[in-house]
XYZ file of C-alpha atoms in Angstrom:
326
model
C -125.880 152.213 -138.164
C -125.881 151.269 -141.680
C -122.056 151.283 -142.464
C -120.598 153.302 -146.095
C -118.464 150.458 -147.289
C -122.379 149.377 -149.137
C -123.605 153.043 -150.092
C -123.339 151.880 -154.031
C -125.653 149.022 -153.248
C -126.701 153.069 -152.950
C -142.493 151.820 -145.241
C -150.537 149.046 -141.679
C -149.557 146.074 -139.771
C -147.749 145.238 -136.353
C -145.038 146.807 -135.727
C -141.458 144.862 -135.428
C -138.412 145.995 -133.147
C -135.035 146.313 -135.816
C -133.603 143.405 -136.951
C -136.919 141.233 -136.453
C -136.331 138.131 -138.973
C -138.844 138.217 -141.682
C -139.856 135.331 -144.193
C -138.029 134.476 -147.295
C -140.085 136.248 -149.880
C -141.307 133.974 -152.704
C -141.188 134.653 -156.884
C -144.022 134.372 -158.728
C -145.491 135.148 -161.741
C -148.341 137.002 -159.713
C -147.592 140.230 -157.227
C -150.286 138.520 -155.247
C -154.446 138.810 -155.476
C -154.328 142.050 -156.776
C -152.302 143.821 -159.789
C -151.245 147.918 -159.496
C -153.231 150.191 -161.510
C -151.789 150.776 -164.971
C -149.211 153.908 -164.163
C -146.173 154.786 -165.226
C -142.371 154.664 -163.667
C -139.504 156.355 -164.516
C -136.319 154.599 -164.774
C -132.610 155.375 -165.332
C -130.129 153.297 -167.129
C -126.583 153.870 -168.515
C -127.301 158.148 -167.471
C -130.089 158.260 -169.832
C -134.300 158.279 -168.973
C -136.801 155.720 -169.757
C -140.163 155.181 -168.975
C -142.378 152.220 -168.563
C -145.781 151.038 -167.725
C -146.281 149.586 -164.486
C -146.874 146.139 -166.121
C -143.488 146.459 -167.678
C -144.443 147.055 -171.126
C -144.317 149.602 -173.799
C -140.698 150.873 -172.660
C -139.556 154.473 -174.306
C -136.347 155.966 -173.947
C -136.824 159.694 -173.185
C -133.210 161.268 -173.626
C -130.149 160.497 -175.220
C -128.010 162.745 -173.406
C -125.580 159.724 -171.019
C -125.206 162.424 -168.849
C -128.035 162.634 -165.709
C -127.700 160.740 -162.863
C -131.065 161.801 -160.939
C -134.514 163.111 -161.845
C -138.481 163.120 -160.702
C -141.610 164.095 -161.933
C -142.954 167.535 -161.411
C -146.530 166.541 -159.376
C -148.617 167.393 -162.322
C -146.430 165.477 -164.643
C -145.588 168.321 -166.924
C -142.178 168.412 -166.308
C -138.857 166.489 -165.210
C -136.328 167.692 -162.709
C -132.851 166.071 -163.870
C -129.487 166.544 -162.161
C -127.028 166.613 -165.476
C -123.333 166.617 -165.895
C -123.104 168.962 -168.828
C -119.299 170.876 -169.817
C -117.600 169.015 -167.032
C -120.515 170.251 -163.789
C -123.412 168.760 -162.558
C -126.329 171.013 -161.798
C -130.335 171.268 -161.518
C -132.536 171.232 -164.911
C -136.073 171.500 -165.585
C -137.177 169.323 -168.666
C -140.511 168.541 -170.613
C -142.218 165.245 -169.747
C -141.867 164.226 -173.327
C -138.322 164.251 -173.654
C -138.587 166.607 -176.358
C -138.102 170.520 -176.030
C -135.381 172.599 -174.265
C -133.667 172.248 -170.744
C -133.754 175.351 -168.255
C -130.754 175.087 -165.906
C -131.998 176.247 -162.172
C -127.968 176.005 -160.584
C -125.105 177.370 -161.439
C -121.464 177.183 -159.913
C -118.788 175.065 -159.289
C -120.453 172.635 -156.790
C -121.685 169.055 -157.709
C -125.597 169.788 -157.360
C -127.736 166.335 -157.804
C -130.803 164.732 -156.948
C -133.510 167.124 -157.708
C -137.528 166.878 -156.028
C -140.508 168.897 -156.225
C -142.491 170.700 -153.423
C -145.924 169.275 -153.421
C -147.177 172.861 -155.132
C -144.567 172.058 -157.913
C -143.057 175.818 -156.972
C -139.728 174.736 -155.541
C -137.091 171.926 -156.313
C -134.665 170.741 -153.257
C -131.363 169.123 -154.079
C -128.031 167.878 -152.754
C -125.042 170.070 -153.624
C -121.176 168.739 -153.089
C -118.971 171.143 -151.828
C -116.265 171.663 -154.515
C -113.614 172.669 -151.811
C -114.843 170.835 -148.748
C -116.194 167.421 -147.831
C -119.600 168.203 -147.162
C -122.478 168.102 -148.851
C -125.959 169.962 -147.763
C -129.636 170.476 -149.044
C -130.955 173.320 -151.146
C -133.544 174.731 -152.365
C -134.799 176.561 -155.363
C -137.508 178.143 -157.216
C -138.261 175.718 -160.393
C -138.829 178.003 -162.646
C -137.969 182.149 -161.085
C -134.545 183.542 -161.124
C -134.183 183.334 -157.131
C -130.586 182.111 -156.276
C -130.833 178.432 -154.104
C -131.285 178.596 -150.192
C -129.689 176.636 -147.917
C -131.671 174.487 -145.819
C -128.834 172.169 -144.143
C -125.654 172.569 -142.403
C -123.267 169.618 -142.918
C -120.272 170.464 -140.380
C -116.963 168.171 -140.338
C -113.771 167.573 -138.781
C -110.665 167.201 -140.706
C -108.581 165.321 -138.039
C -111.634 162.858 -137.120
C -111.163 163.546 -133.517
C -114.636 165.326 -132.734
C -116.619 164.714 -135.579
C -117.050 163.368 -139.337
C -113.934 163.155 -141.505
C -116.825 164.342 -144.203
C -120.499 164.918 -144.059
C -123.021 164.338 -147.007
C -126.553 164.741 -147.079
C -127.683 163.179 -150.420
C -130.857 162.357 -152.403
C -133.551 164.442 -150.803
C -137.359 163.380 -150.756
C -140.106 165.922 -150.218
C -143.071 164.796 -148.440
C -146.047 164.698 -150.597
C -148.121 167.243 -148.402
C -145.839 168.894 -146.401
C -142.708 171.058 -145.869
C -140.500 167.890 -144.668
C -137.837 166.548 -146.569
C -136.272 163.042 -146.018
C -132.741 162.820 -146.964
C -129.464 159.914 -146.745
C -127.179 161.060 -144.096
C -123.193 159.745 -144.748
C -120.552 160.198 -142.330
C -117.026 159.340 -143.391
C -114.458 157.845 -140.985
C -113.866 159.734 -137.565
C -115.193 159.833 -134.126
C -118.543 160.319 -132.722
C -121.845 158.036 -132.863
C -122.195 158.845 -136.236
C -118.671 157.860 -137.639
C -118.636 155.961 -140.785
C -122.358 155.476 -141.164
C -124.990 156.097 -143.843
C -128.755 156.888 -142.341
C -131.732 158.661 -143.136
C -132.807 162.016 -141.783
C -136.837 163.396 -141.748
C -136.093 167.498 -141.869
C -139.082 169.815 -141.179
C -137.885 172.497 -143.469
C -139.253 175.245 -140.857
C -138.665 174.275 -137.772
C -135.443 172.101 -138.077
C -137.160 169.419 -136.371
C -135.713 166.038 -136.892
C -136.407 162.352 -137.012
C -134.065 159.411 -137.927
C -134.209 155.793 -139.867
C -131.360 153.990 -138.654
C -129.159 151.993 -141.248
C -131.336 153.140 -143.965
C -131.186 155.021 -147.572
C -132.390 155.814 -150.624
C -136.239 156.422 -148.881
C -139.445 157.360 -150.937
C -142.513 158.490 -149.076
C -145.858 156.565 -149.244
C -148.562 158.570 -150.785
C -150.231 159.748 -147.691
C -146.571 160.889 -146.315
C -147.515 158.091 -142.940
C -144.615 155.969 -143.936
C -141.037 155.597 -145.954
C -139.752 152.521 -147.817
C -135.950 152.417 -148.156
C -132.618 150.113 -148.785
C -132.054 148.577 -145.406
C -128.725 147.078 -144.361
C -128.000 147.260 -140.971
C -125.394 143.889 -141.513
C -123.550 146.169 -144.337
C -120.134 145.955 -141.984
C -120.033 143.097 -142.960
C -120.404 143.704 -146.864
C -124.058 141.824 -146.478
C -126.590 143.264 -149.434
C -129.574 144.785 -147.771
C -133.254 144.855 -148.055
C -136.110 146.921 -148.472
C -138.065 147.956 -145.428
C -140.865 150.098 -144.888
C -140.930 152.099 -141.569
C -143.075 154.522 -140.002
C -141.510 157.753 -139.019
C -141.723 160.468 -135.961
C -139.904 163.469 -134.915
C -137.447 163.469 -132.523
C -136.995 159.731 -132.550
C -135.903 156.385 -134.738
C -138.471 155.309 -136.674
C -139.871 152.086 -136.606
C -139.941 149.013 -138.832
C -143.190 148.387 -139.975
C -142.624 145.587 -142.400
C -139.396 143.872 -144.328
C -141.069 143.764 -147.969
C -138.299 142.731 -149.592
C -135.848 140.963 -146.447
C -132.240 141.023 -146.626
C -130.598 137.747 -148.399
C -128.976 135.916 -145.709
C -127.135 134.043 -148.833
C -125.674 137.025 -150.027
C -126.943 136.805 -153.594
C -129.667 138.920 -154.128
C -129.460 142.888 -153.807
C -132.284 145.348 -153.860
C -132.268 149.416 -154.757
C -134.258 152.572 -155.166
C -137.542 151.500 -153.905
C -140.306 153.673 -155.026
C -144.089 153.781 -153.558
C -147.293 152.693 -156.502
C -149.171 156.056 -156.354
C -152.073 154.268 -154.357
C -149.528 153.435 -151.778
C -150.200 149.528 -152.264
C -147.345 148.083 -154.059
C -143.122 149.384 -154.203
C -141.270 148.847 -157.227
C -137.449 148.355 -156.664
C -134.481 147.232 -158.874
C -132.954 143.803 -158.215
C -129.257 142.361 -158.735
C -129.060 138.044 -158.176
C -125.673 136.544 -158.691
C -125.891 133.188 -160.224
C -122.435 130.588 -160.912
C -122.780 132.678 -164.658
C -122.795 135.995 -163.256
C -125.330 138.420 -162.517
C -128.896 139.100 -163.691
C -130.878 142.345 -163.195
C -134.281 143.414 -163.425
C -137.104 145.655 -162.032
C -139.503 143.517 -159.729
C -142.720 144.505 -158.296
C -143.958 143.540 -154.558
C -146.994 144.776 -152.437
C -146.143 146.848 -149.309
C -146.705 144.185 -147.073
C -144.489 141.866 -148.664
C -145.075 138.498 -150.321
C -144.702 137.340 -153.881
C -143.145 139.380 -156.095
C -143.365 139.976 -159.799
C -140.025 140.872 -162.738
C -141.609 143.222 -165.059
C -138.280 144.075 -166.620
C -134.820 143.100 -167.147
C -131.845 145.014 -167.129
C -129.976 147.035 -164.771
C -132.001 150.207 -164.327
C -132.406 152.230 -161.300
C -136.067 153.586 -160.365
C -136.271 157.133 -160.099
C -140.349 158.071 -159.963
C -144.020 155.932 -160.174
C -146.850 158.032 -161.073
């Protein structure tokens, strides 16, 4: 299980078991024999939103609020759901995709509400809510445009003594399946006793039946367009402080997911760190952020690889997090 020590770092080929090494990734000016279709990627930098074409051109700043921590386009692309801190409290809002126009607030209260994701029909939002009084965070849903109160989906538990459970349990970064009532979200367990103590994993959760599947040592996942795979940050050696790679998984209820392949393998020399992968709309590519350390300091950028791995192409410089690709 992935240690929470790397939480800030905070998917059809032959299946390979967890831990199988993959060849080192090559760096190239070409991402393979073909390029992704010219589409749009939603980015976050310094708590504001940006949009860029998938070839790295046309970078445009959408907001100048410096208070956003996550966002996602609606299925029809007309709106963006954001979590933003306004007047000292983090809540969920819906804004025009153009970045121009009024925001509609969808959550209220003292809890910290973050990480919205849209249902496939565009009518509902799921998000994580960090309790203001207890060390827990749960997943909730709320109507995207209605007036009903949010509904709790999960029940995180904890044990203050740490003798029987985590001393804190946090479900966060939900991602809605592209065609079903299923959520995938990160599961962080603070120190304590039990098999999940001090870990960071992913849960795949059926909203209607509460069935679960798991991705061990994975977080910050993104669904493939057909919903068959997930790609996420994967750090099995995080206990030792090692940075993670980007890995593609096949998921199933009632069991831990299987690795399909390493899109970007872990860097055994600890010089590269990768984060927030997103599938391309056609499912053939994965975009992600990368930090590389040099003697002169770090270098940041947005990179694209084919889902099966191989050569990677840098499309944009800067410390951006990827939020969505459409």
